[in-house]
Tab-separated table of C-alpha atoms and ligand atoms in Angstrom:
chain	number	residue	atom	x	y	z
A	2	MET	CA	-0.100	-0.097	0.051
A	3	PHE	CA	1.294	3.634	-1.042
A	4	ILE	CA	0.544	5.848	2.023
A	5	ASP	CA	1.231	9.633	1.009
A	6	ARG	CA	-0.611	11.550	3.595
A	7	ALA	CA	-0.334	11.774	7.356
A	8	VAL	CA	-1.461	13.803	10.234
A	9	ILE	CA	0.554	14.118	13.159
A	10	GLU	CA	0.869	16.059	16.552
A	11	VAL	CA	3.916	17.923	17.702
A	12	ARG	CA	4.141	19.722	21.094
A	13	SER	CA	7.449	21.860	21.915
A	14	GLY	CA	8.551	21.881	25.566
A	15	LYS	CA	7.606	24.765	27.910
A	16	GLY	CA	10.448	27.228	29.045
A	17	GLY	CA	11.392	26.431	32.632
A	18	ASP	CA	10.502	29.171	34.967
A	19	GLY	CA	12.848	31.890	36.076
A	20	ALA	CA	13.841	31.765	39.832
A	21	ILE	CA	13.407	34.018	42.675
A	22	ALA	CA	16.367	34.044	44.992
A	23	PHE	CA	18.745	36.161	47.141
A	24	LEU	CA	22.293	36.238	47.903
A	25	ARG	CA	22.554	36.137	51.672
A	26	GLU	CA	26.504	36.952	52.219
A	27	LYS	CA	27.634	37.527	55.705
A	28	TYR	CA	28.812	41.060	55.136
A	29	VAL	CA	26.293	42.097	52.485
A	30	PRO	CA	23.326	42.967	54.847
A	31	LYS	CA	20.688	42.649	52.125
A	32	GLY	CA	22.218	40.489	49.503
A	33	GLY	CA	21.162	40.918	46.028
A	34	PRO	CA	18.631	39.111	43.692
A	35	ALA	CA	20.107	35.873	42.483
A	36	GLY	CA	17.435	33.863	40.763
A	37	GLY	CA	18.568	32.315	37.780
A	38	ASN	CA	16.891	32.134	34.236
A	39	GLY	CA	15.069	28.959	33.137
A	40	GLY	CA	16.264	26.934	29.988
A	41	ARG	CA	14.626	26.973	26.833
A	42	GLY	CA	11.795	24.218	26.004
A	43	GLY	CA	12.941	21.488	23.169
A	44	SER	CA	11.626	22.460	19.621
A	45	ILE	CA	10.510	19.925	17.170
A	46	TYR	CA	12.083	19.598	13.595
A	47	LEU	CA	10.953	17.716	10.615
A	48	ARG	CA	14.083	16.640	8.625
A	49	ALA	CA	14.061	15.340	5.183
A	50	SER	CA	15.998	11.845	5.133
A	51	LYS	CA	16.693	9.298	2.282
A	52	THR	CA	16.546	6.570	4.710
A	53	ILE	CA	12.586	6.546	4.569
A	54	ASN	CA	10.646	6.216	1.501
A	55	THR	CA	6.979	6.395	2.664
A	56	LEU	CA	4.698	8.148	5.501
A	57	PHE	CA	3.641	4.538	6.237
A	58	ASN	CA	5.072	4.863	9.984
A	59	PHE	CA	3.034	7.986	10.575
A	60	ARG	CA	-0.220	6.283	9.558
A	61	HIS	CA	-1.760	5.942	13.145
A	62	SER	CA	-1.716	9.631	13.981
A	63	LYS	CA	1.575	10.325	15.958
A	64	THR	CA	2.543	12.427	18.777
A	65	PHE	CA	6.240	13.839	19.155
A	66	ILE	CA	6.789	15.585	22.328
A	67	ALA	CA	9.994	17.553	23.332
A	68	ASN	CA	10.906	18.060	26.969
A	69	ASP	CA	10.449	21.046	28.941
A	70	GLY	CA	13.447	23.349	29.960
A	71	GLU	CA	14.298	23.304	33.501
A	72	LYS	CA	13.654	25.799	36.190
A	73	GLY	CA	16.195	28.529	36.954
A	74	GLY	CA	18.115	27.813	40.078
A	75	ILE	CA	19.418	29.905	43.029
A	76	LYS	CA	22.775	31.819	43.070
A	77	ASN	CA	22.132	32.806	39.417
A	78	GLN	CA	22.146	29.128	38.087
A	79	TYR	CA	20.633	28.766	34.803
A	80	GLY	CA	17.964	26.010	33.961
A	81	LYS	CA	19.018	23.407	31.672
A	82	TYR	CA	17.676	23.702	28.145
A	83	ALA	CA	15.723	20.827	26.867
A	84	GLU	CA	17.024	18.828	23.633
A	85	ASP	CA	15.363	19.400	20.506
A	86	VAL	CA	13.512	16.379	18.716
A	87	ILE	CA	14.192	15.630	15.119
A	88	VAL	CA	11.874	13.646	13.210
A	89	ASP	CA	12.846	12.195	9.742
A	90	VAL	CA	10.533	12.130	7.031
A	91	PRO	CA	10.971	10.987	3.261
A	92	ILE	CA	12.317	13.691	1.099
A	93	GLY	CA	9.578	15.378	-0.908
A	94	THR	CA	7.201	15.572	2.343
A	95	VAL	CA	5.395	18.959	2.133
A	96	VAL	CA	4.364	20.018	5.897
A	97	PHE	CA	1.088	21.933	6.248
A	98	GLU	CA	-0.488	23.024	9.624
A	99	GLU	CA	-4.059	21.148	9.902
A	100	LYS	CA	-5.515	24.520	11.100
A	101	ASP	CA	-6.410	26.625	8.073
A	102	HIS	CA	-4.115	24.602	6.023
A	103	VAL	CA	-1.035	27.050	6.334
A	104	PHE	CA	1.954	25.951	4.319
A	105	LEU	CA	5.111	25.344	6.592
A	106	GLY	CA	7.660	23.888	4.213
A	107	ASP	CA	8.658	21.786	1.424
A	108	LEU	CA	11.530	19.066	2.396
A	109	ASN	CA	12.637	18.718	-0.912
A	110	GLU	CA	16.397	18.004	-0.224
A	111	GLU	CA	18.311	15.600	1.967
A	112	GLY	CA	19.202	16.903	5.317
A	113	LYS	CA	16.754	19.903	4.921
A	114	MET	CA	15.090	20.778	8.177
A	115	ILE	CA	12.059	22.891	9.225
A	116	ARG	CA	11.138	23.700	12.970
A	117	VAL	CA	7.500	22.844	13.282
A	118	ALA	CA	7.044	24.032	17.041
A	119	LYS	CA	8.996	26.230	18.823
A	120	GLY	CA	10.162	25.723	22.260
A	121	GLY	CA	9.142	28.282	24.725
A	122	ARG	CA	11.688	30.427	26.234
A	123	GLY	CA	12.715	30.324	29.627
A	124	GLY	CA	11.476	32.965	32.247
A	125	ARG	CA	13.754	35.511	33.346
A	126	GLY	CA	14.945	35.044	37.250
A	127	ASN	CA	14.927	37.968	39.570
A	128	SER	CA	18.513	38.607	39.016
A	129	CYS	CA	17.750	39.784	35.331
A	130	PHE	CA	15.813	42.776	36.348
A	131	LYS	CA	17.997	46.223	37.205
A	132	SER	CA	16.207	49.032	37.829
A	133	SER	CA	17.181	52.044	39.775
A	134	THR	CA	14.048	52.185	41.523
A	135	ASN	CA	13.520	48.402	42.492
A	136	ARG	CA	16.966	47.048	43.264
A	137	VAL	CA	15.694	43.698	44.873
A	138	PRO	CA	12.557	42.716	42.886
A	139	LYS	CA	11.085	39.803	44.254
A	140	ILE	CA	9.465	38.445	40.830
A	141	ALA	CA	10.569	36.032	38.026
A	142	GLU	CA	8.979	35.241	34.702
A	143	ASN	CA	7.403	31.851	34.111
A	144	GLY	CA	8.697	30.138	31.108
A	145	GLU	CA	6.904	30.697	27.829
A	146	PRO	CA	4.614	27.873	26.990
A	147	GLY	CA	5.141	25.373	24.046
A	148	GLU	CA	3.417	25.019	20.883
A	149	ARG	CA	0.959	22.420	19.982
A	150	LYS	CA	0.158	21.953	16.473
A	151	ARG	CA	-1.584	19.152	14.456
A	152	LEU	CA	0.304	18.876	11.024
A	153	ILE	CA	-0.564	17.375	7.705
A	154	LEU	CA	2.324	15.571	6.143
A	155	GLU	CA	2.217	15.005	2.135
A	156	LEU	CA	4.350	12.859	0.085
A	157	LYS	CA	4.287	13.793	-3.528
A	158	LEU	CA	5.377	10.924	-5.669
A	159	LEU	CA	8.767	11.731	-6.610
A	160	ALA	CA	8.269	10.316	-10.149
A	161	ASP	CA	9.951	11.843	-13.206
A	162	VAL	CA	7.294	10.717	-15.757
A	163	GLY	CA	3.468	10.607	-14.968
A	164	LEU	CA	1.147	8.667	-17.346
A	165	VAL	CA	-2.120	10.270	-17.627
A	166	GLY	CA	-5.324	9.611	-19.618
A	167	PHE	CA	-8.927	8.373	-19.598
A	168	PRO	CA	-9.729	5.190	-17.386
A	169	SER	CA	-8.875	1.943	-19.328
A	170	VAL	CA	-6.493	3.414	-21.799
A	171	GLY	CA	-3.764	1.111	-20.943
A	172	LYS	CA	-1.627	3.282	-18.651
A	173	SER	CA	-1.118	0.307	-15.890
A	174	THR	CA	-0.448	-2.042	-18.640
A	175	LEU	CA	2.189	0.275	-20.063
A	176	LEU	CA	4.002	0.507	-16.884
A	177	SER	CA	3.887	-3.347	-16.224
A	178	VAL	CA	5.724	-3.619	-19.658
A	179	VAL	CA	8.530	-1.190	-19.290
A	180	SER	CA	9.166	-1.877	-15.493
A	181	ALA	CA	8.968	-4.374	-12.720
A	182	ALA	CA	6.112	-2.740	-11.144
A	183	ARG	CA	2.819	-5.164	-11.071
A	184	PRO	CA	-0.050	-2.949	-11.292
A	185	GLU	CA	-3.511	-4.258	-11.370
A	186	ILE	CA	-4.749	-4.183	-14.730
A	187	ALA	CA	-8.653	-4.764	-16.065
A	188	ASP	CA	-11.083	-3.559	-18.633
A	189	TYR	CA	-13.031	-1.413	-16.215
A	190	PRO	CA	-12.515	2.196	-15.336
A	191	PHE	CA	-10.521	3.054	-12.112
A	192	THR	CA	-8.927	-0.199	-11.953
A	193	THR	CA	-5.956	1.680	-10.644
A	194	ILE	CA	-6.763	3.500	-7.487
A	195	VAL	CA	-3.418	4.211	-5.953
A	196	PRO	CA	-0.498	5.334	-8.010
A	197	ASN	CA	1.962	2.799	-8.679
A	198	LEU	CA	5.743	3.451	-9.109
A	199	GLY	CA	8.047	1.733	-11.599
A	200	VAL	CA	11.769	2.360	-12.337
A	201	VAL	CA	12.433	2.125	-16.120
A	202	SER	CA	15.833	1.499	-17.352
A	203	VAL	CA	16.326	2.515	-21.039
A	204	LYS	CA	18.706	0.459	-22.997
A	205	ASP	CA	20.950	3.507	-23.190
A	206	GLY	CA	21.854	2.845	-19.653
A	207	SER	CA	19.792	5.713	-18.289
A	208	SER	CA	16.980	5.281	-15.933
A	209	PHE	CA	13.876	7.047	-14.565
A	210	VAL	CA	11.188	6.469	-12.570
A	211	MET	CA	7.608	6.309	-14.145
A	212	ALA	CA	4.203	6.361	-12.123
A	213	ASP	CA	0.961	4.880	-13.224
A	214	LEU	CA	-1.589	7.298	-12.355
A	215	PRO	CA	-5.485	6.491	-11.846
A	216	GLY	CA	-7.277	7.708	-14.661
A	217	LEU	CA	-8.975	11.087	-15.195
A	218	ILE	CA	-12.260	12.191	-16.114
A	219	GLU	CA	-13.777	15.668	-17.139
A	220	GLY	CA	-14.147	17.651	-13.975
A	221	ALA	CA	-11.097	16.059	-12.111
A	222	HIS	CA	-9.801	19.214	-11.163
A	223	GLN	CA	-13.315	19.717	-9.294
A	224	GLY	CA	-12.698	16.409	-7.650
A	225	LYS	CA	-14.798	14.139	-10.068
A	226	GLY	CA	-13.682	10.572	-10.355
A	227	LEU	CA	-10.504	10.032	-8.125
A	228	GLY	CA	-9.903	13.583	-9.086
A	229	LEU	CA	-7.992	15.989	-7.326
A	230	GLN	CA	-6.291	13.377	-5.102
A	231	PHE	CA	-4.498	12.200	-8.087
A	232	LEU	CA	-3.733	15.271	-9.975
A	233	ARG	CA	-1.727	16.191	-6.807
A	234	HIS	CA	0.482	13.244	-7.616
A	235	ILE	CA	1.392	14.693	-11.293
A	236	GLU	CA	2.454	17.987	-9.735
A	237	ARG	CA	5.999	16.872	-9.095
A	238	CYS	CA	6.456	14.626	-12.741
A	239	ARG	CA	8.514	16.483	-14.940
A	240	LEU	CA	7.443	14.787	-17.890
A	241	ILE	CA	3.662	14.065	-18.869
A	242	VAL	CA	2.923	10.920	-21.068
A	243	HIS	CA	-0.601	11.088	-22.248
A	244	VAL	CA	-1.892	7.953	-23.401
A	245	LEU	CA	-4.833	7.907	-25.909
A	246	ASP	CA	-6.660	4.727	-26.768
A	247	MET	CA	-6.715	3.581	-30.257
A	248	SER	CA	-8.995	0.414	-30.036
A	249	GLU	CA	-12.692	0.619	-30.710
A	250	SER	CA	-13.418	1.869	-27.311
A	251	GLY	CA	-16.313	3.931	-28.428
A	252	ARG	CA	-14.451	7.270	-27.270
A	253	ASP	CA	-13.064	10.048	-29.285
A	254	PRO	CA	-9.380	10.079	-28.512
A	255	PHE	CA	-9.299	13.801	-29.951
A	256	GLU	CA	-11.940	14.565	-27.498
A	257	ASP	CA	-10.118	12.802	-24.754
A	258	TYR	CA	-6.904	14.563	-25.458
A	259	LYS	CA	-8.522	17.970	-25.242
A	260	ILE	CA	-10.505	17.089	-22.111
A	261	ILE	CA	-7.563	15.970	-20.335
A	262	ASN	CA	-5.185	18.924	-20.904
A	263	LYS	CA	-8.256	21.183	-19.744
A	264	GLU	CA	-8.123	19.233	-16.510
A	265	LEU	CA	-4.460	19.538	-16.318
A	266	GLU	CA	-4.484	23.450	-17.072
A	267	ALA	CA	-7.539	23.904	-14.944
A	268	TYR	CA	-5.688	22.382	-11.727
A	269	GLY	CA	-3.101	25.127	-11.931
A	270	PHE	CA	0.713	24.545	-10.975
A	271	ALA	CA	1.384	25.124	-14.494
A	272	LEU	CA	0.921	21.698	-15.286
A	273	ASP	CA	-0.060	22.629	-18.933
A	274	LYS	CA	3.615	23.790	-19.425
A	275	ARG	CA	5.246	20.413	-18.742
A	276	PRO	CA	6.706	18.547	-21.567
A	277	GLN	CA	4.281	16.056	-23.040
A	278	ILE	CA	4.653	13.109	-24.955
A	279	ILE	CA	1.619	12.048	-26.737
A	280	VAL	CA	1.227	8.120	-26.876
A	281	ALA	CA	-1.344	6.436	-29.220
A	282	SER	CA	-1.854	3.053	-27.154
A	283	LYS	CA	-3.250	-0.380	-28.271
A	284	MET	CA	-1.921	-0.135	-31.949
A	285	ASP	CA	-2.583	-3.882	-32.392
A	286	GLU	CA	-6.249	-3.480	-31.972
A	287	GLU	CA	-8.336	-3.536	-35.286
A	288	GLY	CA	-8.677	-0.379	-36.942
A	289	ALA	CA	-6.240	1.563	-34.711
A	290	GLU	CA	-4.022	2.334	-37.851
A	291	GLU	CA	-7.273	4.406	-39.285
A	292	ARG	CA	-7.723	6.340	-36.000
A	293	LEU	CA	-4.400	7.109	-35.686
A	294	LYS	CA	-4.134	8.632	-39.338
A	295	LYS	CA	-7.328	10.875	-38.135
A	296	LEU	CA	-5.837	11.921	-34.919
A	297	LYS	CA	-2.917	12.863	-36.400
A	298	LYS	CA	-4.585	15.286	-38.525
A	299	GLN	CA	-6.623	16.763	-35.752
A	300	ILE	CA	-3.742	16.927	-33.099
A	301	LYS	CA	-0.863	17.891	-35.490
A	302	LYS	CA	1.895	16.984	-33.044
A	303	ASP	CA	4.228	13.983	-32.798
A	304	ILE	CA	2.181	10.828	-31.638
A	305	ILE	CA	4.114	7.636	-30.556
A	306	PRO	CA	2.093	4.567	-31.377
A	307	ILE	CA	2.654	1.742	-29.013
A	308	SER	CA	1.253	-1.584	-28.099
A	309	ALA	CA	1.789	-3.291	-24.922
A	310	ILE	CA	1.252	-6.608	-26.544
A	311	THR	CA	3.564	-6.339	-29.762
A	312	GLU	CA	5.758	-3.902	-28.032
A	313	GLU	CA	5.756	-1.726	-31.009
A	314	GLY	CA	7.120	1.720	-30.195
A	315	ILE	CA	7.948	1.203	-26.779
A	316	ASP	CA	11.880	1.428	-27.108
A	317	GLU	CA	11.106	4.944	-29.112
A	318	LEU	CA	8.879	6.150	-26.166
A	319	LEU	CA	11.569	5.496	-23.538
A	320	TYR	CA	14.296	7.188	-25.533
A	321	LYS	CA	12.249	10.203	-25.814
A	322	CYS	CA	11.349	10.068	-22.153
A	323	ALA	CA	15.095	10.007	-21.379
A	324	ALA	CA	16.025	12.601	-23.783
A	325	LEU	CA	13.512	15.187	-22.825
A	326	LEU	CA	14.036	14.227	-18.886
A	327	LYS	CA	17.684	15.380	-19.620
A	328	GLU	CA	16.495	18.943	-20.641
A	329	THR	CA	13.658	19.233	-18.061
A	330	PRO	CA	14.317	20.732	-14.864
A	331	VAL	CA	12.555	20.286	-11.392
A	332	PHE	CA	9.386	22.432	-11.440
A	333	PRO	CA	9.139	24.329	-8.145
A	334	LEU	CA	5.997	23.709	-5.997
A	335	PHE	CA	5.956	26.563	-4.161
A	336	GLU	CA	7.284	30.302	-5.019
A	337	LYS	CA	7.914	31.400	-1.688
A	338	GLU	CA	11.054	30.026	0.548
A	339	GLU	CA	10.017	28.722	3.954
A	340	GLU	CA	12.264	30.854	5.707
A	341	GLU	CA	10.226	33.846	4.828
A	342	LEU	CA	7.106	32.246	6.448
A	343	LEU	CA	8.583	30.416	9.520
A	344	ASP	CA	8.840	33.371	11.919
A	345	HIS	CA	6.014	35.179	10.171
A	346	LYS	CA	4.424	35.829	13.760
A	347	THR	CA	7.027	38.063	14.463
A	348	TYR	CA	5.993	40.700	11.969
A	349	THR	CA	2.241	40.474	12.521
A	350	LEU	CA	2.107	43.429	14.986
A	351	MET	CA	2.921	46.212	12.377
A	352	GLU	CA	0.977	49.087	13.145
A	353	GLU	CA	1.420	52.303	11.075
A	354	GLU	CA	3.636	53.360	13.853
A	355	PRO	CA	5.385	50.586	15.474
A	356	PHE	CA	4.657	50.070	19.369
A	357	PHE	CA	8.164	49.763	20.008
A	358	THR	CA	11.491	49.773	18.290
A	359	VAL	CA	14.644	47.937	18.852
A	360	THR	CA	18.199	49.269	18.168
A	361	ARG	CA	21.766	48.001	18.664
A	362	ILE	CA	23.623	50.529	20.610
A	363	LYS	CA	26.955	48.365	20.655
A	364	ASN	CA	27.999	44.725	21.143
A	365	HIS	CA	25.512	43.037	23.607
A	366	VAL	CA	23.673	45.800	24.297
A	367	TRP	CA	20.129	46.646	22.958
A	368	ASN	CA	17.689	49.567	23.358
A	369	ILE	CA	14.278	49.475	23.257
A	370	GLY	CA	12.551	52.912	21.966
A	371	GLY	CA	9.380	53.816	20.184
A	372	GLU	CA	7.046	56.299	21.753
A	373	LYS	CA	4.248	54.182	22.602
A	374	MET	CA	6.406	51.924	24.544
A	375	LEU	CA	8.067	54.567	26.551
A	376	LYS	CA	4.842	56.123	27.089
A	377	PHE	CA	3.608	52.740	28.794
A	378	TYR	CA	6.766	52.406	30.622
A	379	LYS	CA	6.652	55.984	32.228
A	380	MET	CA	2.884	54.747	33.415
A	381	THR	CA	4.083	51.804	34.778
A	382	ASN	CA	4.980	51.664	38.467
A	383	ILE	CA	8.194	49.332	38.573
A	384	SER	CA	8.935	50.381	42.096
A	385	THR	CA	6.452	47.682	42.838
A	386	ASP	CA	6.923	43.934	41.746
A	387	GLU	CA	3.428	44.200	40.333
A	388	GLY	CA	4.203	46.976	38.155
A	389	MET	CA	7.210	45.411	36.902
A	390	MET	CA	5.579	41.998	36.365
A	391	LEU	CA	2.947	44.151	34.341
A	392	LEU	CA	5.898	45.504	32.182
A	393	MET	CA	7.573	42.164	31.861
A	394	SER	CA	4.241	40.551	30.569
A	395	LYS	CA	3.729	43.525	28.168
A	396	ILE	CA	7.382	42.973	26.652
A	397	ARG	CA	6.520	39.195	26.178
A	398	SER	CA	3.266	39.796	24.670
A	399	LEU	CA	4.768	42.285	22.049
A	400	ARG	CA	7.289	39.344	21.447
A	401	ILE	CA	10.274	41.568	22.004
A	402	ASP	CA	12.564	38.819	22.588
A	403	ASP	CA	11.515	37.441	18.878
A	404	VAL	CA	12.602	40.394	17.485
A	405	LEU	CA	15.953	40.654	19.427
A	406	GLU	CA	16.665	37.047	18.297
A	407	ASN	CA	15.978	37.780	14.917
A	408	MET	CA	18.368	40.796	15.138
A	409	GLY	CA	21.028	38.326	16.379
A	410	ALA	CA	20.953	39.084	20.052
A	411	GLU	CA	22.800	36.705	22.336
A	412	ASP	CA	21.991	35.102	25.842
A	413	GLY	CA	22.889	37.411	28.566
A	414	ASP	CA	22.785	40.654	26.493
A	415	THR	CA	21.682	43.565	28.121
A	416	VAL	CA	18.466	45.460	27.123
A	417	ILE	CA	17.690	48.916	28.029
A	418	LEU	CA	14.193	50.563	28.240
A	419	ASP	CA	14.731	54.146	29.603
A	420	ASP	CA	16.110	53.589	33.016
A	421	PHE	CA	15.174	50.237	33.539
A	422	GLU	CA	17.523	47.334	32.204
A	423	PHE	CA	17.156	43.367	31.934
A	424	GLU	CA	18.911	40.634	30.530
A	425	TYR	CA	17.858	38.919	26.885
A	426	VAL	CA	17.238	35.317	27.554
A	427	ARG	CA	17.380	32.823	24.565
B	525	GTP	N1	-5.043	-4.926	-27.228
B	525	GTP	C1	-4.472	-4.326	-26.357
B	525	GTP	N2	-5.053	-4.121	-24.972
B	525	GTP	C2	-4.301	-3.451	-24.177
B	525	GTP	C3	-3.167	-2.695	-24.295
B	525	GTP	N3	-2.969	-2.359	-23.316
B	525	GTP	C4	-3.889	-2.328	-22.477
B	525	GTP	N4	-5.035	-3.155	-23.022
B	525	GTP	C5	-5.997	-3.822	-21.985
B	525	GTP	O1	-6.934	-2.509	-21.861
B	525	GTP	C6	-7.633	-2.545	-20.593
B	525	GTP	C7	-7.297	-1.575	-19.567
B	525	GTP	O2	-5.733	-1.520	-19.318
B	525	GTP	P1	-5.344	-0.845	-17.759
B	525	GTP	O3	-3.852	-0.905	-18.138
B	525	GTP	O4	-5.675	-1.334	-16.713
B	525	GTP	O5	-5.570	0.639	-18.077
B	525	GTP	P2	-5.650	1.890	-17.191
B	525	GTP	O6	-5.356	2.908	-18.049
B	525	GTP	O7	-4.787	1.756	-16.174
B	525	GTP	O8	-6.908	2.249	-16.802
B	525	GTP	P3	-7.333	2.898	-15.140
B	525	GTP	O9	-6.373	2.335	-14.057
B	525	GTP	O10	-8.756	2.481	-15.165
B	525	GTP	O11	-7.171	4.071	-15.360
B	525	GTP	C8	-7.172	-3.997	-20.162
B	525	GTP	O12	-8.109	-4.859	-20.375
B	525	GTP	C9	-5.695	-4.415	-20.833
B	525	GTP	O13	-5.636	-5.508	-21.110
B	525	GTP	C10	-2.673	-3.154	-25.764
B	525	GTP	O14	-1.419	-2.377	-25.991
B	525	GTP	N5	-3.329	-3.655	-26.595
B	526	MG	MG1	-4.447	1.443	-14.486
């Protein structure tokens, strides 16, 4: 069975809570704040790996969980961060978040990784806060919660050549003749209900992968017949072999040809722009020659006549496929790079005038500015612990740490907001 779609759940770890602690030293009467930061929770990554060929192992909704970061300790001890979890998936897996079907990435190259659930940041311990009015704060941040998502994994067939055509035109038969694949063959429509793959070795020494796809009918792009599900599989084929039935099937091959091409075009993804080889099948049947003659006048393009029974035209077809593949690049499925999309959350806060700005003052020192942010700061009484907590939760909800991270801040960097200072925590 060929499984090409799976739903999994991923849960990244929560950040460890920051600690509240004080140094008590003999000759320092009050001591200073000394609560350490919590460690970052583990993230979850998907990685493309050639060691896996199908999504079979993900068949029963699987859950992947990363650990939480450790709590911060006393005496400024940092909590330990949790290890990230890396899940290997087959090359060619495309990842969507189930909710709203948001595209997360295309794992189309060996070793490529995408982060699908981000580990929560560790909370700041009280030693992080330095203000002139509240020198010994008794507050700490809790760790940021982890993310929980359901993901749809889709593996598209990585076939070079896709056989398309109406049901029963002989697609599976052709695949069985040119490769070791053994698809089901019968004279009723929709015999093939899942795609079959075969490796074709051409006599010139080259080889390619051919996919036998379920038959298409008019309206396939709207889901008719086996429809959409299978148009999806053609997306990655670099070359289309369009099979037309020359037997006395009662159908008009020219009509078939036009209908299928219309379906491909309507589906999008520039399918209609892929090179296409037109094949006239079942040439051993009576009357096939006449029908081919007529078809050639109608289509006015090269048509390769073949018969799976006499093997007429098979070599010619395979040579033609191999030659065209050499000059046909892989088609990009999505225009956007996933790097652009991954951290998109950070940039959704933009108003006409940003609430805050972040500037690098010098190495490891950052300044938060912006009129609105400064106004908020001035109106918050951080000489009380409650006030300071309010300020920190504002900083968190604005995702200022994420912006700092994107700008290259490092763990322990100093962040200045007017006369208040705190540490950046990774
Ligand atoms: N005479 C003759 N019959 C053929 C040839 N190729 C296929 N057939 C017959 O055509 C019928 C349909 O063949 P399949 O290969 O199952 O057709 P298909 O295009 O895969 O059909 P679906 O899977 O339903 O889309 C079968 O009865 C085959 O034996 C051929 O070259 N010559
Ligand atoms: Mg078939």
